[in-house]
Tab-separated table of C-alpha atoms in Angstrom:
chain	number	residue	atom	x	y	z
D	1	UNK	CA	-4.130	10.052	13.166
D	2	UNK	CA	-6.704	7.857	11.690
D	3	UNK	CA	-4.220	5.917	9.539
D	4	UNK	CA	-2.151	5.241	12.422
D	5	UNK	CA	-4.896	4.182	14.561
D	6	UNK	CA	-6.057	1.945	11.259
D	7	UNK	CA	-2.554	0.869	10.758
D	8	UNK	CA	-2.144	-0.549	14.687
D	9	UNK	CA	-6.254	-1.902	14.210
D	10	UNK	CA	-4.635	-3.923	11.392
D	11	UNK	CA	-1.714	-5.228	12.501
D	12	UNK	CA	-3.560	-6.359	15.891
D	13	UNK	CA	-5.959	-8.273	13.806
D	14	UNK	CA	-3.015	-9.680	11.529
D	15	UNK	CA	-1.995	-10.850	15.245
D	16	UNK	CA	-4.556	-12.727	16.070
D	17	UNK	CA	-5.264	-14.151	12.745
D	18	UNK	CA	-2.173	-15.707	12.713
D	19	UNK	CA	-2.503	-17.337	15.890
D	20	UNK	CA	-5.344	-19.159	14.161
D	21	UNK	CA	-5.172	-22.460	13.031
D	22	UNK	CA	-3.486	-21.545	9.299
D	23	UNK	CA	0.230	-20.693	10.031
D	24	UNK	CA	1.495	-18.218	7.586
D	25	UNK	CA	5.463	-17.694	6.636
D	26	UNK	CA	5.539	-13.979	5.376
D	27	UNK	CA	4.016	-10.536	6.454
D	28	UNK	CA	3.751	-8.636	2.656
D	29	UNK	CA	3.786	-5.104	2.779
D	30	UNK	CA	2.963	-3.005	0.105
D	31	UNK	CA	3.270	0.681	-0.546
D	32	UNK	CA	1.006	2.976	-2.162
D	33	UNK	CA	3.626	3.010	-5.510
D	34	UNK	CA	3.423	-0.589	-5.572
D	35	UNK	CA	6.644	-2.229	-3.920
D	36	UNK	CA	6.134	-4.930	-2.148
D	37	UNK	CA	7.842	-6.286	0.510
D	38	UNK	CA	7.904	-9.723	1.859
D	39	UNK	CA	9.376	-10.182	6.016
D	40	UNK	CA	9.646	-13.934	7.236
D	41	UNK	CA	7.307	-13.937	10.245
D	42	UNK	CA	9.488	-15.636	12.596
D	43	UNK	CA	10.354	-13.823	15.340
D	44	UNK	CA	8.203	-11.122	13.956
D	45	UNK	CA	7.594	-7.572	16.249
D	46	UNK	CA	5.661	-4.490	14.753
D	47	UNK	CA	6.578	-1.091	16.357
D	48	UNK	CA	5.271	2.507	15.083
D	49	UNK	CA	7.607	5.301	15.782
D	50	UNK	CA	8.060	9.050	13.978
D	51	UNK	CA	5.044	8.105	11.504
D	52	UNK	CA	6.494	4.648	10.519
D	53	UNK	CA	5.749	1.235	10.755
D	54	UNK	CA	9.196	-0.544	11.840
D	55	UNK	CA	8.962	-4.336	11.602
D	56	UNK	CA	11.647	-6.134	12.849
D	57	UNK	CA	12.348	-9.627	12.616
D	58	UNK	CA	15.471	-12.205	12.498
D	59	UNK	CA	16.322	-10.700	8.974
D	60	UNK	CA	16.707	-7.222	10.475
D	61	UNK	CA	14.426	-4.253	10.158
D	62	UNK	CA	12.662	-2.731	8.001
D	63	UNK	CA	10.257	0.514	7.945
D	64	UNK	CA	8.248	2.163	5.857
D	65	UNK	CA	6.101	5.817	6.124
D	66	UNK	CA	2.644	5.233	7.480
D	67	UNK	CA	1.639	7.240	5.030
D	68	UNK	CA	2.646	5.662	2.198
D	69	UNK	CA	1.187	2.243	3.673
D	70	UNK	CA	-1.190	0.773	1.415
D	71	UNK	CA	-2.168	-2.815	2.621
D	72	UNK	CA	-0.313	-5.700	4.464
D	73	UNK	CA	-0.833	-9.143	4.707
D	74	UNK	CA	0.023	-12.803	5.895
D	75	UNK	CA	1.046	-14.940	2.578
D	76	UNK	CA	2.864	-18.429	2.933
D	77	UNK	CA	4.570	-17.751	-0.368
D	78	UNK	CA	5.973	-14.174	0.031
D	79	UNK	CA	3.535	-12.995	-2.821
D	80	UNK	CA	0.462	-13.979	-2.334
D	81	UNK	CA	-2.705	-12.500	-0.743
D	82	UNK	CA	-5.397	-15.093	-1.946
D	83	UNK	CA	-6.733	-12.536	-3.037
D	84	UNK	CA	-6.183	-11.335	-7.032
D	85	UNK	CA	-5.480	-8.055	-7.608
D	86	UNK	CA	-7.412	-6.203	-10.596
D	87	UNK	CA	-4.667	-3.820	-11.058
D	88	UNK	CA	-0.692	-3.470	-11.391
D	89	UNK	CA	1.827	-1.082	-10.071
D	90	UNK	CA	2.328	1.832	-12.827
D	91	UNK	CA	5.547	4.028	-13.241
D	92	UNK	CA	5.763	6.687	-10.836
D	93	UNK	CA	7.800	8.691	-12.907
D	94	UNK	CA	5.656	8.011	-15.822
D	95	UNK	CA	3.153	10.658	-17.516
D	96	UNK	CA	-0.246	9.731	-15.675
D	97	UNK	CA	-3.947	11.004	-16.149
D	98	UNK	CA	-6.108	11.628	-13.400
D	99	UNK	CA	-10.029	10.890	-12.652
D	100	UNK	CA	-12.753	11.102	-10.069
D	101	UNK	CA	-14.692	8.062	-9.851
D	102	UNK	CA	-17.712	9.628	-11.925
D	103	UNK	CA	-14.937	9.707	-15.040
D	104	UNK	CA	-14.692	13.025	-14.752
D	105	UNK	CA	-10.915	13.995	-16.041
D	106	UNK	CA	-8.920	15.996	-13.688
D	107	UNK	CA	-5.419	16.567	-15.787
D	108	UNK	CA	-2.239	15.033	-16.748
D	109	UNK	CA	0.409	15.109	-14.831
D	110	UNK	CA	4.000	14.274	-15.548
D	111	UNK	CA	4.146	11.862	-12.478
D	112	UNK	CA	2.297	10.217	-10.135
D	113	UNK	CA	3.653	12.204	-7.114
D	114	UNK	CA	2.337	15.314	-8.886
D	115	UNK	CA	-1.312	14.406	-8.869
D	116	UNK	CA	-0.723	13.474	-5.330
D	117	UNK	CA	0.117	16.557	-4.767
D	118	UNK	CA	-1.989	18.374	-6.599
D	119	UNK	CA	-5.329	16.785	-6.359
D	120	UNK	CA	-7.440	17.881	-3.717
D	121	UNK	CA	-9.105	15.263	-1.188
D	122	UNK	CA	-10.544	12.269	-2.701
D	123	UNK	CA	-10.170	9.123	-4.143
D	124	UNK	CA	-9.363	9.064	-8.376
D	125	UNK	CA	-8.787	6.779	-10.623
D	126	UNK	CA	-5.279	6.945	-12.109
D	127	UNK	CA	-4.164	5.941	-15.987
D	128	UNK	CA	-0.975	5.633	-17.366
D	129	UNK	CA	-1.286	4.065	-20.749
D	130	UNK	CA	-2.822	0.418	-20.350
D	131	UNK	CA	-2.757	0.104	-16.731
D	132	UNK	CA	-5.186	1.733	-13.881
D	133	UNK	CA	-4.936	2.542	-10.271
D	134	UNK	CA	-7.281	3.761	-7.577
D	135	UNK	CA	-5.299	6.161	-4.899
D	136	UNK	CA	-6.994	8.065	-2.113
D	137	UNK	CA	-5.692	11.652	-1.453
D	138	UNK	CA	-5.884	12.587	1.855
């Protein structure tokens, strides 16, 4: 319930930002695996029904789980935040190992959905050969 409510928070403030006076082409949505999607922001309308965001614009529509929502964001290239990101995606069906944030090592998993799984709540640090991730189990 508190993602959802975080979820519409966000997307009201991505509202009124963008009535501002920058005008921004895309809304980028990223999932918690890493893909990225870029909608053009004409005609754009955010709904949330049956635990998904559904954005809908004159492309078509497009939704994706609340729950596997990891950030969104106006871009005017489609890639873009501004903002530079310390880490990359990693393969989710790659071998991965798991840590707290004190660098304490929880296990290896054989994929990333696995540690999801079986990690209990908390946020970990996640390694797969040269790259890192931070992921929040809830």
């Amino acid at each position: 319930m508190k993602k959802i409510a975080m979820i519409m928070l966000m997307a009201a403030s991505l509202q009124a930002h963008a009535s501002g006076d920058e005008s921004y082409e895309y809304l980028v949505l990223t999932t918690s695996d890493g893909q990225t999607t870029a909608l053009s922001v004409s005609s754009l309308r955010l709904t949330f029904a049956g635990g998904q965001l559904v954005a809908t614009n004159a492309d078509g529509s497009h939704a994706i789980s609340l729950a596997q929502m990891a950030s969104m964001y106006f871009s005017n290239d489609g890639t873009s935040s501004g903002i530079s990101q310390a880490t990359t995606a990693i393969d989710a069906f790659g071998e991965v190992d798991a840590y707290t944030l004190s660098g304490i090592h929880m296990g290896r998993y054989a994929t990333l959905q696995q540690a999801r799984t079986s990690l209990k709540k908390g946020v970990y640090v996640i390694k797969q050969q040269d790259k890192n991730i931070k992921i929040q189990v809830r």
